[in-house]
């Protein structure tokens, strides 16, 4: 990527196309001035229609290949792909969101780093001090688990996620679904965290993604000592994009 802005304060935009939403950020140089999410649909953000925004460099990364086709033809767009990410051992189908989040987390919290991204899919992605990808895991996110139960059964409704940890032993359907999903997800995540710290005792762990706040509040209720050692940062992917943009 060629450096487009010699002046440190020049504005630029970042767009991460996720499976549920578009995640936008506006930067002035290294400073993030605004971040927002919008629902998916072709053209994206009406603000881009304004002449001023069309002149600003826009860095786009996507985990939805079909969405990329639209943005490729946009003026001033630079597509971010895997070969630009300075991590070792990346496999050819690794999600660009996972690679960027690990890069951004390492750049802001240090290495080794484990990112837990509570998005449409819940992913864990680790990298060591040499910025070598250790690997990770993918499973359905909280919302997707709820939806799949509702879609695959006759009697189960699509229920909301509680903001606080629900009781474990449920006596109604809604609470039973909440309990089942939340306690198994938290047990699974904590199991990965402990395995991570066994291998990397000084390794950092950062939570991100649309469900980060919920996941963190469940973690605080269930495992307060673990929660103290875990950070929450909504902008890891943007820090990863910033790392690429500013270092070129
Ligand atoms: N306003 C919202 N709209 C949609 N999902 C939301 C919203 N607020 C929180 N969420 C939660 O965010 C999760 C989706 O996360 P996110 O928006 O990071 O997904 P995404 O766009 O697919 O990104 P990623 O590709 O990182 O998974 C869902 O499980 C949902 O519970
Ligand atoms: C797992 C998701 C969907 C998470 O957004 C994305 O990172 C992706 O499409 N990844 C490709 C598969 C992989 O990372 O191994
Ligand atoms: K798919």
Coordinates of C-alpha atoms and ligand atoms in Angstrom, one line a residue:
X1 CA 0.0 0.0 0.0
X2 CA 1.4 3.4 -1.0
X3 CA 1.3 6.1 1.5
X4 CA -1.4 8.6 0.5
X5 CA -1.0 11.1 3.3
X6 CA 2.3 12.7 4.2
X7 CA 0.7 15.0 6.7
X8 CA 0.2 13.2 10.0
X9 CA -3.4 14.5 10.5
X10 CA -4.8 13.7 7.0
X11 CA -8.2 12.0 7.1
X12 CA -8.9 8.5 5.9
X13 CA -11.7 5.9 6.3
X14 CA -11.6 2.3 7.2
X15 CA -14.4 -0.2 6.4
X16 CA -14.5 -3.8 7.7
X17 CA -17.3 -5.8 6.0
X18 CA -18.5 -8.4 8.5
X19 CA -21.1 -11.1 8.0
X20 CA -23.8 -9.1 9.8
X21 CA -22.8 -5.5 9.5
X22 CA -20.5 -3.0 8.0
X23 CA -18.0 -1.5 10.5
X24 CA -16.8 2.0 9.7
X25 CA -14.1 4.2 11.2
X26 CA -12.8 7.7 10.4
X27 CA -9.3 8.6 11.2
X28 CA -7.2 11.7 11.2
X29 CA -3.7 10.3 10.8
X30 CA -3.3 7.8 13.7
X31 CA -6.2 9.2 15.6
X32 CA -9.6 7.4 15.4
X33 CA -12.2 10.2 15.5
X34 CA -15.4 8.2 14.9
X35 CA -16.5 4.6 14.5
X36 CA -20.0 3.3 13.6
X37 CA -21.8 0.2 12.4
X38 CA -24.4 0.0 9.8
X39 CA -26.7 -2.9 8.5
X40 CA -25.7 -4.6 5.3
X41 CA -27.0 -3.4 2.0
X42 CA -25.3 -2.7 -1.4
X43 CA -24.3 0.9 -1.4
X44 CA -23.4 1.2 2.3
X45 CA -23.2 4.6 3.8
X46 CA -25.0 7.7 2.4
X47 CA -22.3 9.9 3.7
X48 CA -20.0 8.5 1.0
X49 CA -22.3 10.1 -1.6
X50 CA -21.1 13.5 -0.5
X51 CA -18.3 14.9 -2.6
X52 CA -16.0 15.5 0.3
X53 CA -15.9 11.8 1.5
X54 CA -15.2 10.6 -2.0
X55 CA -11.8 12.3 -1.9
X56 CA -10.7 10.6 1.3
X57 CA -8.7 7.4 1.0
X58 CA -10.8 4.4 2.0
X59 CA -9.2 1.1 3.1
X60 CA -11.6 -1.8 2.8
X61 CA -11.3 -5.4 4.2
X62 CA -14.1 -8.0 3.8
X63 CA -15.0 -11.5 4.9
X64 CA -17.9 -11.4 2.4
X65 CA -16.4 -11.8 -1.1
X66 CA -19.6 -10.7 -2.9
X67 CA -19.6 -7.3 -1.1
X68 CA -16.1 -6.6 -2.2
X69 CA -17.1 -6.4 -5.9
X70 CA -19.1 -3.2 -5.2
X71 CA -16.3 -1.4 -3.3
X72 CA -13.6 -2.3 -5.7
X73 CA -14.8 0.3 -8.2
X74 CA -15.1 3.0 -5.6
X75 CA -12.7 6.0 -6.1
X76 CA -9.8 6.1 -3.7
X77 CA -10.4 2.5 -2.4
X78 CA -7.5 0.4 -1.3
X79 CA -8.4 -3.3 -0.8
X80 CA -6.7 -4.9 2.2
X81 CA -5.9 -8.6 1.7
X82 CA -4.0 -11.3 3.5
X83 CA -0.6 -11.0 1.8
X84 CA -0.3 -7.4 3.3
X85 CA -0.7 -8.6 6.9
X86 CA 2.8 -8.8 8.6
X87 CA 2.0 -12.1 10.5
X88 CA 3.9 -15.4 9.9
X89 CA 2.2 -18.7 9.2
X90 CA -1.1 -17.3 7.9
X91 CA -3.1 -20.0 6.1
X92 CA -4.7 -19.3 2.8
X93 CA -8.3 -19.2 4.0
X94 CA -7.8 -17.3 7.3
X95 CA -10.4 -14.6 7.7
X96 CA -9.0 -11.1 7.1
X97 CA -10.9 -9.9 10.1
X98 CA -9.1 -12.4 12.4
X99 CA -5.7 -11.4 10.9
X100 CA -6.4 -7.7 11.3
X101 CA -7.7 -8.1 14.9
X102 CA -4.6 -10.0 16.0
X103 CA -2.4 -7.5 14.3
X104 CA -4.3 -4.6 16.0
X105 CA -4.3 -6.3 19.4
X106 CA -0.6 -7.1 19.2
X107 CA 0.2 -3.5 18.2
X108 CA -1.8 -2.1 21.1
X109 CA -1.4 -4.7 23.9
X110 CA 1.8 -6.5 22.9
X111 CA 2.6 -10.2 22.0
X112 CA 1.8 -13.0 22.5
X113 CA -1.8 -12.1 21.9
X114 CA -5.1 -14.0 21.9
X115 CA -8.1 -12.3 20.3
X116 CA -11.6 -13.5 21.1
X117 CA -14.1 -12.0 18.6
X118 CA -17.7 -12.3 19.6
X119 CA -19.2 -11.6 16.2
X120 CA -21.6 -13.5 13.9
X121 CA -19.1 -16.3 14.4
X122 CA -17.2 -16.5 17.6
X123 CA -13.5 -16.8 16.8
X124 CA -10.3 -17.2 18.8
X125 CA -7.0 -16.3 17.2
X126 CA -3.6 -16.4 18.8
X127 CA -0.1 -15.2 17.7
X128 CA 3.2 -15.5 19.6
X129 CA 6.1 -13.1 20.2
X130 CA 7.5 -13.7 16.7
X131 CA 4.1 -12.7 15.3
X132 CA 3.7 -16.2 14.2
X133 CA 0.1 -17.4 14.0
X134 CA -0.5 -20.0 16.6
X135 CA -4.0 -20.7 15.3
X136 CA -7.4 -20.7 16.9
X137 CA -11.0 -21.8 16.6
X138 CA -14.4 -20.9 15.1
X139 CA -17.8 -21.6 16.4
X140 CA -21.3 -20.0 16.1
X141 CA -21.7 -16.7 17.8
X142 CA -24.4 -16.1 20.5
X143 CA -27.0 -14.7 18.2
X144 CA -26.4 -17.4 15.6
X145 CA -26.8 -20.1 18.2
X146 CA -30.1 -18.7 19.3
X147 CA -31.3 -18.3 15.6
X148 CA -30.2 -21.8 14.7
X149 CA -32.2 -23.3 17.5
X150 CA -35.3 -21.4 16.5
X151 CA -34.9 -22.3 12.9
X152 CA -34.2 -25.9 13.4
X153 CA -37.1 -26.7 15.8
X154 CA -40.8 -26.3 16.0
X155 CA -41.2 -25.2 19.6
X156 CA -38.2 -23.1 20.3
X157 CA -38.6 -19.3 19.9
X158 CA -35.9 -16.8 19.0
X159 CA -35.2 -15.2 22.4
X160 CA -33.1 -12.2 23.4
X161 CA -29.8 -12.4 25.2
X162 CA -30.0 -11.2 28.9
X163 CA -27.6 -8.4 29.8
X164 CA -26.7 -10.2 33.1
X165 CA -25.8 -13.8 33.6
X166 CA -29.0 -15.9 33.8
X167 CA -29.7 -18.6 36.4
X168 CA -28.0 -21.9 35.4
X169 CA -31.0 -24.2 36.2
X170 CA -33.9 -22.9 34.1
X171 CA -37.6 -23.6 34.6
X172 CA -38.9 -22.0 31.5
X173 CA -38.0 -22.3 27.8
X174 CA -36.5 -18.8 27.3
X175 CA -34.2 -19.2 30.3
X176 CA -33.3 -22.7 29.4
X177 CA -32.0 -21.5 26.0
X178 CA -30.2 -18.6 27.6
X179 CA -28.6 -20.9 30.1
X180 CA -27.6 -23.5 27.6
X181 CA -26.0 -21.1 25.2
X182 CA -24.3 -18.8 27.7
X183 CA -22.9 -21.4 30.2
X184 CA -21.5 -23.6 27.4
X185 CA -20.0 -20.7 25.5
X186 CA -18.4 -19.3 28.7
X187 CA -17.1 -22.6 29.8
X188 CA -15.6 -23.1 26.3
X189 CA -14.0 -19.7 26.1
X190 CA -12.5 -20.0 29.6
X191 CA -11.1 -23.4 28.7
X192 CA -9.3 -21.9 25.7
X193 CA -8.1 -19.0 27.9
X194 CA -6.6 -21.4 30.4
X195 CA -4.9 -23.4 27.7
X196 CA -3.6 -20.1 26.2
X197 CA -2.1 -19.0 29.6
X198 CA -0.6 -22.5 30.1
X199 CA 1.3 -22.1 26.8
X200 CA 1.9 -18.4 27.1
X201 CA 1.9 -17.4 30.8
X202 CA 2.5 -13.7 29.9
X203 CA 0.2 -13.8 26.9
X204 CA -2.5 -11.1 26.6
X205 CA -6.2 -11.8 25.9
X206 CA -8.5 -9.2 24.3
X207 CA -12.2 -9.5 23.7
X208 CA -13.8 -7.7 20.7
X209 CA -16.8 -7.9 18.4
X210 CA -20.5 -7.1 18.7
X211 CA -21.0 -9.4 21.7
X212 CA -17.9 -8.3 23.6
X213 CA -19.7 -6.4 26.4
X214 CA -22.2 -9.2 27.0
X215 CA -19.4 -11.8 27.0
X216 CA -17.3 -9.7 29.4
X217 CA -20.2 -9.2 31.8
X218 CA -20.9 -12.9 31.9
X219 CA -17.2 -13.5 32.4
X220 CA -17.1 -11.0 35.3
X221 CA -20.0 -12.8 37.1
X222 CA -18.7 -16.3 36.5
X223 CA -14.9 -15.9 36.7
X224 CA -14.0 -12.5 38.2
X225 CA -10.3 -13.3 38.6
X226 CA -10.0 -14.2 35.0
X227 CA -12.0 -11.2 33.9
X228 CA -9.4 -8.9 35.6
X229 CA -6.7 -10.3 33.3
X230 CA -8.8 -9.8 30.1
X231 CA -9.1 -6.6 28.1
X232 CA -12.1 -5.4 26.0
X233 CA -11.5 -3.3 22.9
X234 CA -14.1 -2.7 20.2
X235 CA -11.6 -1.4 17.7
X236 CA -9.0 -4.1 17.3
X237 CA -9.6 -4.5 13.5
X238 CA -9.3 -0.7 13.1
X239 CA -6.0 -0.7 15.0
X240 CA -4.8 -3.5 12.6
X241 CA -5.8 -1.4 9.6
X242 CA -4.1 1.6 11.1
X243 CA -0.9 -0.4 11.6
X244 CA -0.9 -1.2 7.9
X245 CA -1.8 2.3 6.8
X246 CA 0.7 4.2 9.0
X247 CA 3.6 1.8 8.4
X248 CA 3.6 2.4 4.6
Ligands
LIG1 N1 -27.2 -3.5 16.7 C1 -26.7 -4.7 16.5 N2 -27.0 -5.4 15.4 C2 -26.6 -6.6 15.1 N3 -25.9 -7.3 16.0 C3 -25.6 -6.7 17.2 C4 -26.0 -5.4 17.5 N4 -25.5 -5.1 18.7 C5 -24.8 -6.2 19.2 N5 -24.9 -7.2 18.3 C6 -24.3 -8.5 18.4 O1 -23.2 -8.5 17.6 C7 -23.0 -9.8 17.1 C8 -22.4 -9.7 15.7 O2 -21.2 -9.1 15.9 P1 -20.5 -8.1 14.8 O3 -21.4 -7.0 14.5 O4 -19.2 -7.9 15.3 O5 -20.6 -9.2 13.6 P2 -20.1 -9.1 12.1 O6 -20.6 -7.9 11.4 O7 -20.4 -10.4 11.5 O8 -18.6 -9.0 12.3 P3 -17.6 -10.2 12.3 O9 -17.3 -10.4 10.9 O10 -16.5 -9.6 13.2 O11 -18.3 -11.3 13.0 C9 -24.3 -10.6 17.2 O12 -24.1 -11.9 17.8 C10 -25.2 -9.7 18.0 O13 -25.6 -10.3 19.2
LIG2 C1 -14.8 -16.9 10.8 C2 -15.3 -15.6 10.2 C3 -16.7 -15.8 9.6 C4 -15.4 -14.6 11.4 O1 -15.9 -13.3 10.9 C5 -14.3 -15.0 9.2 O2 -13.0 -14.8 9.9 C6 -14.0 -16.0 8.1 O3 -14.8 -16.1 7.2 N1 -12.9 -16.8 8.2 C7 -12.5 -17.7 7.2 C8 -12.1 -19.0 7.8 C9 -11.0 -19.0 8.8 O4 -10.7 -18.0 9.4 O5 -10.3 -20.1 8.9
LIG3 K1 -20.6 -19.7 4.2

